C-alpha atoms as one frame of an Amber mdcrd trajectory, in Angstrom:
protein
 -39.412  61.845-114.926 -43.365  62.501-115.254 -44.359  59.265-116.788 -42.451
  57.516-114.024 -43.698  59.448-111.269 -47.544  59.026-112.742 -47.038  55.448
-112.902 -45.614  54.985-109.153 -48.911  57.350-108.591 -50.814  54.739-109.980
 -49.516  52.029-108.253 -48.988  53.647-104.520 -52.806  56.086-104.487 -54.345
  52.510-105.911 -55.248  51.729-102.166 -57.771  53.636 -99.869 -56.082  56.755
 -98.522 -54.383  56.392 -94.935 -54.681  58.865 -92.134 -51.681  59.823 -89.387
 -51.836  56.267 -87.898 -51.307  54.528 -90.877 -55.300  52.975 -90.715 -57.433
  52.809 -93.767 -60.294  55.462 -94.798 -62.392  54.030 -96.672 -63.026  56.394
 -99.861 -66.928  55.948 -99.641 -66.606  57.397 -96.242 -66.350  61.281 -97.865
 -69.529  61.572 -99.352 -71.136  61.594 -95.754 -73.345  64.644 -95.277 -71.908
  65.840 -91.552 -68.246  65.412 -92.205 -68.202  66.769 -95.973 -65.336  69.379
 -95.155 -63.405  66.959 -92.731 -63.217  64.366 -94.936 -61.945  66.506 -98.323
 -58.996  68.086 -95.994 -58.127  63.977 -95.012 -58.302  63.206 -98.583 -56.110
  66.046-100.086 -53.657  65.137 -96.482 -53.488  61.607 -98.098 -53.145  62.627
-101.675 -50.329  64.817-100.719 -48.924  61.876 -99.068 -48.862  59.462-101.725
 -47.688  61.896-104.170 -44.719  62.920-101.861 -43.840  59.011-101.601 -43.769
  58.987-105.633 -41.574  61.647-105.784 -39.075  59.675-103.045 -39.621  56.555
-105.004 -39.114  58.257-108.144 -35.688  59.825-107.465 -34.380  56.997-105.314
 -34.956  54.927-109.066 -32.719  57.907-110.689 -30.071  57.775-108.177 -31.444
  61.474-106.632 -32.073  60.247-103.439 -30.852  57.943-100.541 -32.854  54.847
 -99.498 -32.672  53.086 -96.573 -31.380  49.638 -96.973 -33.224  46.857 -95.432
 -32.236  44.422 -93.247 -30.168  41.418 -94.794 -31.801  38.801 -93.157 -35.300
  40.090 -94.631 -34.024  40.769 -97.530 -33.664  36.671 -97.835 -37.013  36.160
 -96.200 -38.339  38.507 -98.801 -36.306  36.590-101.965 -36.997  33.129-100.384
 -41.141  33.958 -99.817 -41.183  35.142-103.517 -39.255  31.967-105.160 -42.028
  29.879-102.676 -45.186  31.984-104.166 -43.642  31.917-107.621 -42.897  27.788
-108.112 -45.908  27.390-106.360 -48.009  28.879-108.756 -46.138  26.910-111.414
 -46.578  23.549-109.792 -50.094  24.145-109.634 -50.941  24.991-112.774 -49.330
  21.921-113.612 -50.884  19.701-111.732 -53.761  20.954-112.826 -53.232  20.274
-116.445 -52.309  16.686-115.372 -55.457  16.226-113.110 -57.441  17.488-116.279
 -56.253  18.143-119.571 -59.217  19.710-120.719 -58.736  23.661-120.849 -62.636
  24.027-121.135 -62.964  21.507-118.171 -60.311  23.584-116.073 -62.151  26.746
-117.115 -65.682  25.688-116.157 -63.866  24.747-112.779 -62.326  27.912-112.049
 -65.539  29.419-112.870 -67.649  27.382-109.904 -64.795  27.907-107.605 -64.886
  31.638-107.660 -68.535  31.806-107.475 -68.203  29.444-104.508 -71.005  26.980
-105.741 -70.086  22.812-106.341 -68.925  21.565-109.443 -71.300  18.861-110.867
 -70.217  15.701-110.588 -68.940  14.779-114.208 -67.967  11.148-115.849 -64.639
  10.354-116.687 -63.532   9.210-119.951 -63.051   5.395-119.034 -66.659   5.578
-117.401 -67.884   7.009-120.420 -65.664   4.388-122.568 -67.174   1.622-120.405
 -71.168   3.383-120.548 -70.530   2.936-125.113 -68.883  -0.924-124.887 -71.960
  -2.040-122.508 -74.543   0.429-124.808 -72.770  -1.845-127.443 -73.115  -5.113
-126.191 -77.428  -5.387-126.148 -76.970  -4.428-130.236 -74.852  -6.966-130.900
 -76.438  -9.456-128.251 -75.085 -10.173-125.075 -74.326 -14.132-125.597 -72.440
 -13.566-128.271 -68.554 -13.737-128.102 -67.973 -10.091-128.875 -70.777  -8.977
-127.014 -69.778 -10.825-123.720 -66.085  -9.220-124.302 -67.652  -6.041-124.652
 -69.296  -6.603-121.583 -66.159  -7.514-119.547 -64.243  -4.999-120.765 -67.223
  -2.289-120.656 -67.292  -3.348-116.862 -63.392  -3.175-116.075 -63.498   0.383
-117.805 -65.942   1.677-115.692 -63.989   0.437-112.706 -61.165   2.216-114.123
 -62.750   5.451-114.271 -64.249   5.221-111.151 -60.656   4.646-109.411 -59.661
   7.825-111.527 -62.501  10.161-110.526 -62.371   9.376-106.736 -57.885  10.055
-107.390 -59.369  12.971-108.290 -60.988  14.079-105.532 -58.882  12.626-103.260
 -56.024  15.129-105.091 -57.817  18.387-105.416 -58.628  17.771-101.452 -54.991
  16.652-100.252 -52.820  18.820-102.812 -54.715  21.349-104.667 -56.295  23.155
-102.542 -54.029  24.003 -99.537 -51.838  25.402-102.694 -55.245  27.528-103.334
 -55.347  28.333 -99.864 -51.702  29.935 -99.573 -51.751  32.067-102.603 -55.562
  33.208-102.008 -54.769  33.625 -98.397 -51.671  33.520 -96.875 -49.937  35.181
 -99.538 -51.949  38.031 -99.807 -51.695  38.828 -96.365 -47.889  38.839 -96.997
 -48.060  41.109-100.339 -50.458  43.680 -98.505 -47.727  43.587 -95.459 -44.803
  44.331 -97.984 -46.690  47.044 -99.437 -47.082  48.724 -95.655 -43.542  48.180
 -95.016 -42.286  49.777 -98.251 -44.820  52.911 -97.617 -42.997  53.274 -94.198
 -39.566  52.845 -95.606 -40.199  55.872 -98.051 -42.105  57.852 -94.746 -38.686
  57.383 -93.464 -36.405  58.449 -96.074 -38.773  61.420 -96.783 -38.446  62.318
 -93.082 -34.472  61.939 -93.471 -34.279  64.046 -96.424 -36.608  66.678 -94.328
 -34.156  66.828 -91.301 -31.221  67.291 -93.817 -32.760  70.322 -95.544 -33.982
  71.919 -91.962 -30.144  71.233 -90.758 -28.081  72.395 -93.877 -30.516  75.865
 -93.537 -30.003  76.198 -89.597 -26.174  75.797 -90.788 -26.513  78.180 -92.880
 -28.186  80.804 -90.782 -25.614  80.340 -88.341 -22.968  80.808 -90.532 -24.308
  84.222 -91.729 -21.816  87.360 -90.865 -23.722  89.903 -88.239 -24.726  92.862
 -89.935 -22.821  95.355 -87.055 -19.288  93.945 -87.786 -20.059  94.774 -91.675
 -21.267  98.297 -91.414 -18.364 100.699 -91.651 -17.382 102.250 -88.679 -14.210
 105.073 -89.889 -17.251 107.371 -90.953 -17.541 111.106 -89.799 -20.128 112.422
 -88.012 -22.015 115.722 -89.511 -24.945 116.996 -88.784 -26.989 114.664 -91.073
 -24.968 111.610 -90.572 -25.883 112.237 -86.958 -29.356 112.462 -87.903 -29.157
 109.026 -89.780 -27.169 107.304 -86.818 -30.323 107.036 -84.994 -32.209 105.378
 -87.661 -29.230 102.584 -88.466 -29.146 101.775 -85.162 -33.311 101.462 -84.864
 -32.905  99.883 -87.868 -29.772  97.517 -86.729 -32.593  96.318 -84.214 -34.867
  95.396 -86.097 -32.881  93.649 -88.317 -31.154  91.533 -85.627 -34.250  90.475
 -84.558 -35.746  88.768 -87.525 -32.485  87.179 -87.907 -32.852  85.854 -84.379
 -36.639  85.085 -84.949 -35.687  83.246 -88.454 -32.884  81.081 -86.052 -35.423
  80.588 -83.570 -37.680  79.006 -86.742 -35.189  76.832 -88.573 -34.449  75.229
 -85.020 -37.928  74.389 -84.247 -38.068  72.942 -88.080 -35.066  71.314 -86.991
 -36.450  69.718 -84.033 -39.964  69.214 -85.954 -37.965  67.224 -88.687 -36.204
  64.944 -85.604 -39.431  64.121 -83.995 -41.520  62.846 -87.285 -37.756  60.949
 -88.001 -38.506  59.414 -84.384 -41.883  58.672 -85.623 -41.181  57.436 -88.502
 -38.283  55.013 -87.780 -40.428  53.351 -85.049 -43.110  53.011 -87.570 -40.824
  51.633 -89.367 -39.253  48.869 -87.409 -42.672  47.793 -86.303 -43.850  46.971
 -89.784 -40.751  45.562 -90.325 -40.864  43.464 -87.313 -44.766  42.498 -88.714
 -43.353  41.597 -91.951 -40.752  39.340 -90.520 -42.845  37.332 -88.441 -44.911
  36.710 -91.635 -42.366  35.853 -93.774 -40.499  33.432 -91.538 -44.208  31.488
 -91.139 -43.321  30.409 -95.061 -40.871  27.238 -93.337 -44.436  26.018 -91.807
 -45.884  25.986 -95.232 -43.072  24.471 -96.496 -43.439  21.818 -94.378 -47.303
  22.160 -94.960 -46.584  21.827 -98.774 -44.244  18.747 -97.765 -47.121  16.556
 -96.278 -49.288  17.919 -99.198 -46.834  16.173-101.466 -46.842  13.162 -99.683
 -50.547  12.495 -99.321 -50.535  13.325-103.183 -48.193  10.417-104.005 -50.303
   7.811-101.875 -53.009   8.845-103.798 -51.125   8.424-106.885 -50.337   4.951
-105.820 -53.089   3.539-104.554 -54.934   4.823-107.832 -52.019   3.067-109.979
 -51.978   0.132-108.062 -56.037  -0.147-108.368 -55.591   0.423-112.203 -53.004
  -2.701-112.212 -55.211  -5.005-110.404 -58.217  -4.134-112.451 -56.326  -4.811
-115.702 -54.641  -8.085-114.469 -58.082  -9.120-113.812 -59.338  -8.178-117.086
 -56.529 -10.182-118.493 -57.804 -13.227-116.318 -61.349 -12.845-117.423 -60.284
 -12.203-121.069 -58.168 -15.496-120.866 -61.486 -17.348-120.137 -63.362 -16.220
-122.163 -61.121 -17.104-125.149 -60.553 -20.761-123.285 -64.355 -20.481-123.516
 -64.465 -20.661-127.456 -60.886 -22.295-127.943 -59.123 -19.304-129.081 -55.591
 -18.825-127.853 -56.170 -15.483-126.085 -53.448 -15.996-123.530 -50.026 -15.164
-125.689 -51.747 -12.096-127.089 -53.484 -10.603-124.068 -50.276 -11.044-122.072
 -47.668  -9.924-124.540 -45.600  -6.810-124.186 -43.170  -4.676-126.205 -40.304
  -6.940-125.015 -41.887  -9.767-126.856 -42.771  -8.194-130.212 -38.889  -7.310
-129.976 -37.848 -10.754-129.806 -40.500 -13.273-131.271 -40.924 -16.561-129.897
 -41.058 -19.733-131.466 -44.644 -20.615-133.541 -46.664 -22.734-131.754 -48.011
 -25.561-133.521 -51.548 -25.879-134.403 -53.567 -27.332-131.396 -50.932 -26.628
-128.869 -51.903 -23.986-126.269 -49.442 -21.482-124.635 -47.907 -22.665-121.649
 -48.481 -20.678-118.503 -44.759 -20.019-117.734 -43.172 -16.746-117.378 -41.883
 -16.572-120.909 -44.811 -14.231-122.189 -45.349 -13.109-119.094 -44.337  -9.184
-118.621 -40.622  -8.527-118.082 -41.583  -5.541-115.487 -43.740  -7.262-113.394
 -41.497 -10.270-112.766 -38.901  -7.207-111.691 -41.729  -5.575-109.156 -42.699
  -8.916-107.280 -40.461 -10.314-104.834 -39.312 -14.362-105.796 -41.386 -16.009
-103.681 -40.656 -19.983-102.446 -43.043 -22.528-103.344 -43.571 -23.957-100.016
 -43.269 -21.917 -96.219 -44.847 -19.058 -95.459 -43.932 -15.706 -94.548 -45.494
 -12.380 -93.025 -46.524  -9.183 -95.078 -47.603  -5.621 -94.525 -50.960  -4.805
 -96.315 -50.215  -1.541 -98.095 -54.102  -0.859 -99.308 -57.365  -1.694 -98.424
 -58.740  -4.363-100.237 -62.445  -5.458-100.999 -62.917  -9.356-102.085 -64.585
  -9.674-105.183 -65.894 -13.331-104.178 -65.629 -15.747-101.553 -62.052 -16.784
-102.602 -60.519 -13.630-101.785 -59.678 -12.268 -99.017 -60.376  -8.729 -97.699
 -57.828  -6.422 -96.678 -56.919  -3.150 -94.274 -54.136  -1.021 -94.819 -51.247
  -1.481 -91.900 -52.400  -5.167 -91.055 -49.949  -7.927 -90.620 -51.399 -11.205
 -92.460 -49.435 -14.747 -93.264 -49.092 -15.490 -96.757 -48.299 -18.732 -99.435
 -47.934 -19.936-102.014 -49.863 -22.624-104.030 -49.407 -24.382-106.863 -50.717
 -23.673-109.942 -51.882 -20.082-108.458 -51.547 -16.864-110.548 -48.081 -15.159
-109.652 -49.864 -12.235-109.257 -51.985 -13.577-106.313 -51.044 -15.415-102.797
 -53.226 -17.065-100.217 -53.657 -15.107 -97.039 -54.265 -15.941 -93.840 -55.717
 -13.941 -90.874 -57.090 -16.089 -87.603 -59.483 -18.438 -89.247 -59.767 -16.153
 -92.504 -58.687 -17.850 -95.790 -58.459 -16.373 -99.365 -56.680 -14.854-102.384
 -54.873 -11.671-101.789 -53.149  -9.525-104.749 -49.343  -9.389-104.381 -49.508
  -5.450-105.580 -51.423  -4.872-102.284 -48.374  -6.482 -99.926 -45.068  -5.372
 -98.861 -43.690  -8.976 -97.800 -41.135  -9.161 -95.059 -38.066 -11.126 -94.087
């Protein structure tokens, strides 16, 4: 009973004392010189308070006391807001850890956040991979073979990370932080609500349990025989017991009237105890109403969350689709520079896993790969639509695009352009056309239409 009333103590007289109208007193507020005495009476008031709601709290857990049941409708707000607070700590945490799966990274982040000063901008490990292959390339000389690979692929890397460091961004902007923002904000606004509205839920069973007491003794009181029909009346009178007669009676009196002044008490305790009830319960339902009106504002971050999620994935995919091109570029580049020096690059730098699994054919010395889709990727000639070799048809540009030369074509998310196809062309590439505007577009970038 004592250690769980000193640890409901702890947890209810944690908070600033409150005075009658539920507001907050600060405790720094008592060691003013001009309101020394008022402000120990407040604070012994409040401790009295919050020791008298750990008592309630206490027997309501041992089954002492009654508590009054909330209503069932916030008692699913209330379940539903913590199952919301709850995953969404969870799915930020771990989207965290995929965003960076450096704990010392994570921990110098949380560090600048909560001292509210930028995080220094820091290189990613493909930038950093792509910094060592071009560091690598002047010691083993640029116009050598290796040291012009190193160079391509030094250059693609850095590409790389700088597609994944502005995903990044983009993610902790979009996603991460209105997550921040609910639990840092909205949700403690809720939690310091809930802890208001279960402070005036015990105020009101206390006040119940008050009003019972004052009405069981006013029963009692009432219930009490009156002292004249007790005394014996089949007494003689003598001289003495005349003598006495007049001091029962005085004393018959006096005793009537404290029992009429001790009536006249318990019914103003009764209708003491009715009032702070009054009090109490309106308290009460206003907080609860408050509460309520918070909780049910959890369906806008819901929906909130919702477009959170859906900025996240278009982040996701234009940062995957930039990481395709790059690399199918890289391949291209790679391929001539192995054409370059008569190596055949292109069966190794386009094979895949379904390949090793079923080998083709040796190719006879001299004889090149042919650029059909037999070594091709088995996924990406799933992704891309079959296109026909001659007509042309209409597609959606899903990204922005920026042309790397004057055969490409640039590109704006949401535009309608006419594409072809040419022969000979990389299946990974059409020709666009917009007005006069000619050039190579990447098929990743297009959603073609009927």
């Amino acid at each position: 009973m004592r250690r769980i009333t000193a640890s409901v103590c702890c947890s209810i007289i944690s908070a600033d004392p409150e005075d009658s109208l539920g507001r907050i007193v600060p405790l720094h507020s008592q060691h003013r010189p001009g309101s020394m005495d008022f402000n120990v009476k407040k604070l012994a008031s409040g401790a009295g308070v919050f020791f008298t709601r750990a008592v309630q709290f206490t027997e309501e857990k041992l089954g002492q006391a009654e508590k009054t049941e909330l209503d069932p409708h916030l008692e699913n707000l209330l379940s539903r807001a913590d199952c919301t607070k709850n995953w969404t700590e969870k799915i930020l945490r771990q989207t965290e850890v995929l965003l960076q799966p450096n704990p010392s990274a994570r921990i110098e982040e949380f560090i600048y956040d909560k001292l509210e000063k930028k995080l220094p901008s820091r290189t990613t490990n493909a930038e950093l991979l792509g910094q060592y292959m071009l560091d690598a390339s002047r010691d083993f000389g640029q116009e050598t073979p290796y040291g012009s690979t190193l160079i391509t692929v030094g250059e693609y890397q850095k590409r790389l990370g700088s597609a994944e460091r502005e995903f990044l961004q983009t993610s902790a902007t979009t996603f991460l932080t209105p997550l921040r923002n609910f639990l840092e904000g909205d949700w403690k606004t809720i939690s310091k609500e809930r802890r208001l509205l279960e402070n005036r839920r015990l105020d009101l069973d206390i006040c119940k349990a008050r009003l019972k007491k004052a009405k069981q003794a006013e029963a009692k009181a009432a219930a009490a025989p009156d002292f004249q029909e007790t005394r014996p009346r089949n007494y003689i009178l003598s001289a003495s017991a005349s003598a006495l007669q007049s001091d029962w009676e005085s004393w018959d009196v006096e005793t009537e009237t404290a029992l009429s002044e001790q009536k006249k008490l318990l019914s103003e305790e009764v209708d003491k105890a009715e009032h702070e009830l009054r009090v109490a319960q309106t308290e009460f339902d206003r907080q609860a109403e408050v509460t309520r009106l918070l909780l049910e504002g959890i369906s806008s971050t819901h929906l909130n969350h919702q477009r959170c999620l859906q900025d996240f994935a278009e982040a996701q995919a234009t940062y995957y689709a930039q990481c395709h091109h790059y690399m199918h570029e890289l391949q291209r580049e790679l391929n001539k520079c192995a054409n370059a020096v008569g190596a055949p690059y292109q069966s190794a730098a386009s094979s895949d896993p379904a390949s090793d699994a079923f080998p083709s054919v040796p190719l006879s010395p001299g004889t090149t790969a042919p650029a059909s889709s037999s070594n091709k990727p088995k996924t990406l000639a799933m992704e891309q639509p079959q296109i026909p070799v001659t007509g042309t048809r209409k597609a959606k540009v899903l990204y922005d695009y920026d042309a790397h030369d004057s055969s490409e074509l640039s590109l704006l998310a949401d535009e309608l352009i006419t594409v072809y196809t040419v022969p000979g062309m990389d299946p990974d590439w059409l020709f666009g056309e917009r007005g006069n505007e000619k050039g190579k577009v990447p098929v990743t970038y297009l959603e073609l239409l009927s």
